[in-house]
mmCIF file of C-alpha atoms in Angstrom:
data_model
loop_
_atom_site.group_PDB
_atom_site.id
_atom_site.type_symbol
_atom_site.label_atom_id
_atom_site.label_comp_id
_atom_site.label_asym_id
_atom_site.label_seq_id
_atom_site.Cartn_x
_atom_site.Cartn_y
_atom_site.Cartn_z
ATOM 1 C CA ASP C 34 0.153 0.136 0.261
ATOM 2 C CA ALA C 35 1.074 3.382 -0.997
ATOM 3 C CA LYS C 36 2.826 5.599 2.109
ATOM 4 C CA THR C 37 1.309 8.754 2.726
ATOM 5 C CA THR C 38 2.778 12.200 4.347
ATOM 6 C CA GLN C 39 0.881 14.399 6.528
ATOM 7 C CA PRO C 40 2.728 17.214 8.507
ATOM 8 C CA PRO C 41 2.797 16.602 12.680
ATOM 9 C CA SER C 42 0.488 19.125 13.962
ATOM 10 C CA MET C 43 -1.871 21.682 12.840
ATOM 11 C CA ASP C 44 -3.822 25.092 15.147
ATOM 12 C CA CYS C 45 -6.811 26.209 13.701
ATOM 13 C CA ALA C 46 -9.765 28.504 15.436
ATOM 14 C CA GLU C 47 -12.108 27.686 16.548
ATOM 15 C CA GLY C 48 -15.475 28.194 14.023
ATOM 16 C CA ARG C 49 -12.978 28.235 11.339
ATOM 17 C CA ALA C 50 -12.306 25.346 8.858
ATOM 18 C CA ALA C 51 -9.356 23.402 8.844
ATOM 19 C CA ASN C 52 -7.638 22.221 5.776
ATOM 20 C CA LEU C 53 -5.528 18.553 6.842
ATOM 21 C CA PRO C 54 -3.458 17.863 3.496
ATOM 22 C CA CYS C 55 -2.022 14.555 2.677
ATOM 23 C CA ASN C 56 0.405 13.856 0.195
ATOM 24 C CA HIS C 57 0.365 10.469 -1.448
ATOM 25 C CA SER C 58 2.690 10.315 -4.450
ATOM 26 C CA THR C 59 3.253 6.627 -5.373
ATOM 27 C CA ILE C 60 -0.371 5.916 -5.310
ATOM 28 C CA SER C 61 -1.368 3.740 -7.572
ATOM 29 C CA GLY C 62 -5.224 3.314 -9.825
ATOM 30 C CA ASN C 63 -7.064 0.835 -7.391
ATOM 31 C CA GLU C 64 -5.911 2.367 -3.582
ATOM 32 C CA TYR C 65 -8.771 4.672 -1.752
ATOM 33 C CA VAL C 66 -7.840 7.454 0.520
ATOM 34 C CA TYR C 67 -9.150 7.044 4.069
ATOM 35 C CA TRP C 68 -9.347 9.067 6.608
ATOM 36 C CA TYR C 69 -9.227 8.710 10.936
ATOM 37 C CA ARG C 70 -9.093 10.747 13.895
ATOM 38 C CA GLN C 71 -8.643 9.214 17.102
ATOM 39 C CA ILE C 72 -9.000 11.371 19.852
ATOM 40 C CA HIS C 73 -6.613 11.554 23.387
ATOM 41 C CA SER C 74 -7.353 7.679 24.466
ATOM 42 C CA GLN C 75 -9.908 6.578 22.188
ATOM 43 C CA GLY C 76 -9.919 4.043 19.417
ATOM 44 C CA PRO C 77 -10.006 5.837 16.063
ATOM 45 C CA GLN C 78 -12.771 6.977 14.212
ATOM 46 C CA TYR C 79 -13.602 6.415 10.966
ATOM 47 C CA ILE C 80 -14.664 10.295 8.759
ATOM 48 C CA ILE C 81 -14.444 9.437 5.040
ATOM 49 C CA HIS C 82 -13.122 7.844 2.272
ATOM 50 C CA GLY C 83 -12.080 8.327 -1.456
ATOM 51 C CA LEU C 84 -11.246 6.968 -4.720
ATOM 52 C CA LYS C 85 -10.622 9.595 -7.373
ATOM 53 C CA ASN C 86 -13.882 12.116 -7.030
ATOM 54 C CA ASN C 87 -14.469 14.670 -4.172
ATOM 55 C CA GLU C 88 -16.475 13.355 -1.438
ATOM 56 C CA THR C 89 -18.938 15.341 1.352
ATOM 57 C CA ASN C 90 -20.175 13.688 4.408
ATOM 58 C CA GLU C 91 -21.665 14.829 7.855
ATOM 59 C CA MET C 92 -18.450 15.174 9.426
ATOM 60 C CA ALA C 93 -16.127 16.064 6.550
ATOM 61 C CA SER C 94 -15.331 17.122 2.762
ATOM 62 C CA LEU C 95 -12.375 14.762 1.281
ATOM 63 C CA ILE C 96 -10.744 16.672 -2.213
ATOM 64 C CA ILE C 97 -8.707 14.550 -4.380
ATOM 65 C CA THR C 98 -6.135 16.157 -6.489
ATOM 66 C CA GLU C 99 -6.841 15.176 -10.305
ATOM 67 C CA ASP C 100 -3.895 13.298 -10.407
ATOM 68 C CA ARG C 101 -4.387 11.631 -7.170
ATOM 69 C CA LYS C 102 -1.251 12.136 -5.295
ATOM 70 C CA SER C 103 -2.130 14.500 -2.854
ATOM 71 C CA SER C 104 -5.530 14.638 -0.496
ATOM 72 C CA THR C 105 -6.807 17.620 1.550
ATOM 73 C CA LEU C 106 -9.203 16.400 4.627
ATOM 74 C CA ILE C 107 -11.710 20.242 5.340
ATOM 75 C CA LEU C 108 -13.771 20.053 8.077
ATOM 76 C CA PRO C 109 -15.910 23.124 7.875
ATOM 77 C CA HIS C 110 -16.502 24.743 11.034
ATOM 78 C CA ALA C 111 -13.654 22.898 13.340
ATOM 79 C CA THR C 112 -14.539 23.038 17.399
ATOM 80 C CA LEU C 113 -13.011 21.927 20.150
ATOM 81 C CA ARG C 114 -14.063 18.571 20.225
ATOM 82 C CA ASP C 115 -12.329 18.495 16.713
ATOM 83 C CA THR C 116 -8.814 18.278 18.752
ATOM 84 C CA ALA C 117 -7.708 14.520 17.530
ATOM 85 C CA VAL C 118 -4.994 13.091 15.255
ATOM 86 C CA TYR C 119 -5.504 13.328 12.081
ATOM 87 C CA TYR C 120 -4.390 10.013 9.794
ATOM 88 C CA CYS C 121 -4.225 9.432 6.228
ATOM 89 C CA ILE C 122 -3.988 6.111 4.916
ATOM 90 C CA VAL C 123 -3.930 4.425 1.649
ATOM 91 C CA ARG C 124 -5.171 0.842 1.262
ATOM 92 C CA ARG C 125 -5.891 -1.686 -1.313
ATOM 93 C CA ASP C 126 -9.238 -3.133 -2.262
ATOM 94 C CA HIS C 127 -7.664 -6.650 -2.896
ATOM 95 C CA GLY C 128 -11.320 -7.822 -3.673
ATOM 96 C CA SER C 129 -12.775 -10.587 -2.273
ATOM 97 C CA SER C 130 -10.006 -11.940 -0.226
ATOM 98 C CA ASN C 131 -9.416 -8.361 1.080
ATOM 99 C CA THR C 132 -9.615 -8.108 4.798
ATOM 100 C CA GLY C 133 -9.451 -4.042 4.890
ATOM 101 C CA LYS C 134 -6.876 -4.323 7.324
ATOM 102 C CA LEU C 135 -5.340 -0.205 8.002
ATOM 103 C CA ILE C 136 -1.388 0.634 8.504
ATOM 104 C CA PHE C 137 -1.446 3.651 10.461
ATOM 105 C CA GLY C 138 1.241 6.356 10.428
ATOM 106 C CA GLN C 139 1.944 9.099 12.819
ATOM 107 C CA GLY C 140 -0.847 11.399 11.394
ATOM 108 C CA THR C 141 -1.312 15.216 12.420
ATOM 109 C CA THR C 142 -2.345 16.591 15.325
ATOM 110 C CA LEU C 143 -5.242 19.550 14.929
ATOM 111 C CA GLN C 144 -5.627 21.158 17.405
ATOM 112 C CA VAL C 145 -8.369 23.692 17.879
ATOM 113 C CA LYS C 146 -7.989 26.632 19.557
ATOM 114 C CA PRO C 147 -10.810 28.851 21.060
ATOM 115 C CA GLU U 22 -20.858 3.814 20.755
ATOM 116 C CA THR U 23 -18.930 2.470 17.834
ATOM 117 C CA GLY U 24 -20.560 -1.458 18.002
ATOM 118 C CA VAL U 25 -17.143 -2.570 19.091
ATOM 119 C CA THR U 26 -16.772 -3.564 22.821
ATOM 120 C CA GLN U 27 -13.437 -4.001 24.542
ATOM 121 C CA THR U 28 -13.198 -5.460 28.518
ATOM 122 C CA PRO U 29 -11.308 -4.599 30.625
ATOM 123 C CA ARG U 30 -10.591 -0.921 30.345
ATOM 124 C CA HIS U 31 -7.430 -1.031 32.222
ATOM 125 C CA LEU U 32 -5.727 -3.942 33.210
ATOM 126 C CA VAL U 33 -2.418 -3.946 35.659
ATOM 127 C CA MET U 34 -0.569 -7.417 36.058
ATOM 128 C CA GLY U 35 3.070 -8.932 36.769
ATOM 129 C CA MET U 36 5.651 -10.133 34.468
ATOM 130 C CA THR U 37 4.054 -13.846 35.303
ATOM 131 C CA ASN U 38 0.448 -13.603 35.236
ATOM 132 C CA LYS U 39 -2.221 -14.913 32.507
ATOM 133 C CA LYS U 40 -4.475 -12.152 31.611
ATOM 134 C CA SER U 41 -7.208 -12.370 28.486
ATOM 135 C CA LEU U 42 -8.584 -9.050 26.799
ATOM 136 C CA LYS U 43 -11.869 -9.108 25.540
ATOM 137 C CA CYS U 44 -13.570 -7.690 22.510
ATOM 138 C CA GLU U 45 -17.487 -8.570 21.171
ATOM 139 C CA GLN U 46 -18.690 -6.541 18.169
ATOM 140 C CA HIS U 47 -22.496 -6.460 17.656
ATOM 141 C CA LEU U 48 -22.364 -4.854 14.260
ATOM 142 C CA GLY U 49 -22.530 -8.102 12.029
ATOM 143 C CA HIS U 50 -18.805 -8.039 10.839
ATOM 144 C CA ASN U 51 -16.846 -11.317 9.487
ATOM 145 C CA ALA U 52 -13.023 -9.636 10.364
ATOM 146 C CA MET U 53 -11.368 -9.069 13.439
ATOM 147 C CA TYR U 54 -8.100 -7.323 14.744
ATOM 148 C CA TRP U 55 -5.575 -6.402 16.887
ATOM 149 C CA TYR U 56 -3.802 -2.899 17.188
ATOM 150 C CA LYS U 57 -1.046 -2.483 19.524
ATOM 151 C CA GLN U 58 -0.470 1.214 20.256
ATOM 152 C CA SER U 59 3.005 2.411 22.583
ATOM 153 C CA ALA U 60 3.325 5.883 23.738
ATOM 154 C CA LYS U 61 4.537 8.221 20.631
ATOM 155 C CA LYS U 62 3.823 5.496 18.251
ATOM 156 C CA PRO U 63 1.602 5.208 15.258
ATOM 157 C CA LEU U 64 -1.007 2.068 15.600
ATOM 158 C CA GLU U 65 0.472 -1.291 14.975
ATOM 159 C CA LEU U 66 -0.963 -4.209 13.467
ATOM 160 C CA MET U 67 -0.780 -7.448 15.967
ATOM 161 C CA PHE U 68 -3.070 -9.636 13.976
ATOM 162 C CA VAL U 69 -5.778 -10.067 11.742
ATOM 163 C CA TYR U 70 -8.919 -12.531 12.035
ATOM 164 C CA SER U 71 -11.209 -13.191 8.768
ATOM 165 C CA LEU U 72 -13.866 -15.842 8.568
ATOM 166 C CA GLU U 73 -12.833 -16.572 12.391
ATOM 167 C CA GLU U 74 -9.398 -17.638 10.709
ATOM 168 C CA ARG U 75 -5.853 -16.229 11.222
ATOM 169 C CA VAL U 76 -4.971 -14.798 8.100
ATOM 170 C CA GLU U 77 -2.451 -12.428 9.347
ATOM 171 C CA ASN U 78 -0.085 -12.464 11.959
ATOM 172 C CA ASN U 79 2.871 -9.066 11.827
ATOM 173 C CA SER U 80 5.782 -10.800 13.592
ATOM 174 C CA VAL U 81 4.392 -10.402 17.239
ATOM 175 C CA PRO U 82 6.169 -12.841 19.924
ATOM 176 C CA SER U 83 4.576 -15.594 21.334
ATOM 177 C CA ARG U 84 3.807 -14.271 24.570
ATOM 178 C CA PHE U 85 0.285 -13.318 22.772
ATOM 179 C CA SER U 86 -2.008 -15.269 21.786
ATOM 180 C CA PRO U 87 -4.942 -14.287 19.772
ATOM 181 C CA GLU U 88 -8.259 -16.807 19.425
ATOM 182 C CA CYS U 89 -11.279 -16.111 17.486
ATOM 183 C CA PRO U 90 -14.253 -18.759 18.634
ATOM 184 C CA ASN U 91 -16.507 -16.812 16.650
ATOM 185 C CA SER U 92 -17.266 -13.644 14.266
ATOM 186 C CA SER U 93 -18.339 -11.465 17.136
ATOM 187 C CA HIS U 94 -15.938 -12.177 19.612
ATOM 188 C CA LEU U 95 -11.698 -12.356 19.959
ATOM 189 C CA PHE U 96 -9.088 -12.607 22.422
ATOM 190 C CA LEU U 97 -6.145 -11.768 23.187
ATOM 191 C CA HIS U 98 -3.993 -14.019 26.315
ATOM 192 C CA LEU U 99 -1.352 -12.431 27.346
ATOM 193 C CA HIS U 100 1.328 -15.141 29.286
ATOM 194 C CA THR U 101 4.971 -13.624 30.652
ATOM 195 C CA LEU U 102 4.417 -10.409 29.566
ATOM 196 C CA GLN U 103 7.186 -7.421 29.435
ATOM 197 C CA PRO U 104 6.810 -3.872 31.288
ATOM 198 C CA GLU U 105 7.768 -2.651 27.317
ATOM 199 C CA ASP U 106 4.764 -4.189 26.157
ATOM 200 C CA SER U 107 2.392 -2.256 28.071
ATOM 201 C CA ALA U 108 0.033 -0.030 25.999
ATOM 202 C CA LEU U 109 -3.304 0.637 24.636
ATOM 203 C CA TYR U 110 -4.951 -2.457 23.231
ATOM 204 C CA LEU U 111 -6.887 -1.883 20.614
ATOM 205 C CA CYS U 112 -9.829 -4.447 18.779
ATOM 206 C CA ALA U 113 -11.324 -3.646 15.539
ATOM 207 C CA SER U 114 -14.255 -4.904 13.249
ATOM 208 C CA SER U 115 -15.128 -4.750 9.515
ATOM 209 C CA GLN U 116 -17.056 -6.637 7.051
ATOM 210 C CA VAL U 117 -14.672 -8.448 4.239
ATOM 211 C CA ILE U 118 -14.693 -6.754 1.291
ATOM 212 C CA HIS U 119 -15.976 -8.437 -1.673
ATOM 213 C CA GLU U 120 -15.579 -6.722 -5.624
ATOM 214 C CA LYS U 121 -15.648 -3.190 -5.678
ATOM 215 C CA ASN U 122 -17.110 -2.409 -2.494
ATOM 216 C CA THR U 123 -14.729 -0.792 0.364
ATOM 217 C CA GLY U 124 -15.183 -1.776 4.186
ATOM 218 C CA GLU U 125 -13.965 0.541 6.932
ATOM 219 C CA LEU U 126 -12.635 -0.044 10.212
ATOM 220 C CA PHE U 127 -14.575 0.278 13.827
ATOM 221 C CA PHE U 128 -12.456 0.190 16.783
ATOM 222 C CA GLY U 129 -13.964 -0.098 20.055
ATOM 223 C CA GLU U 130 -12.220 1.839 23.173
ATOM 224 C CA GLY U 131 -9.014 -0.137 23.990
ATOM 225 C CA SER U 132 -7.795 -1.941 26.899
ATOM 226 C CA ARG U 133 -4.615 0.150 28.428
ATOM 227 C CA LEU U 134 -2.532 -2.705 30.103
ATOM 228 C CA THR U 135 -0.013 -1.519 32.115
ATOM 229 C CA VAL U 136 2.751 -4.296 32.990
ATOM 230 C CA LEU U 137 5.003 -4.209 36.216
#
């Protein structure tokens, strides 16, 4: 699975949009981009995933560049409860034998400030 | 509530003890995972079970022994651990993927293990 690169930390003002970048320049055509977050001392939480089209759900938006070598997770109105470590993960869909395992990196620590 | 329950939430054990961590998922999934998260380190995948069969063992020492009696339950048996095994142990579940479908992992809250 392709490796991802994320900044180690970011700050965001409460109420503003948080834009978290991720580079995955070695991504291949059948690899998905997943985003998870982990609030302190809790298990990781799924946020969103995509293949090549931009995606939006109730939590966030995912913008994937046309060449798919990078993506941005957008939290439109960050709150203090969004303070967490955000993980960008690229994973291949192997078909029927795929167990869906995820390999986590260091992630980006997002600090939302009042 | 993620539908994945881990017990106990906290465990302190000596190096000669035998204990077990338990994970139960109420999501109807058929794949389950153990991850380890040490301080200041990324999550490390330990074991993967798919359809109750172990499909991955990531060079985990034999003092950790997983057991998956059915698709809803996963155990991690602990024996003669070392202090460096102190960590947050996270269980997750997912649905085995078919064709173009993708699946995400649902994690429990974790079991915080301290080995004295």
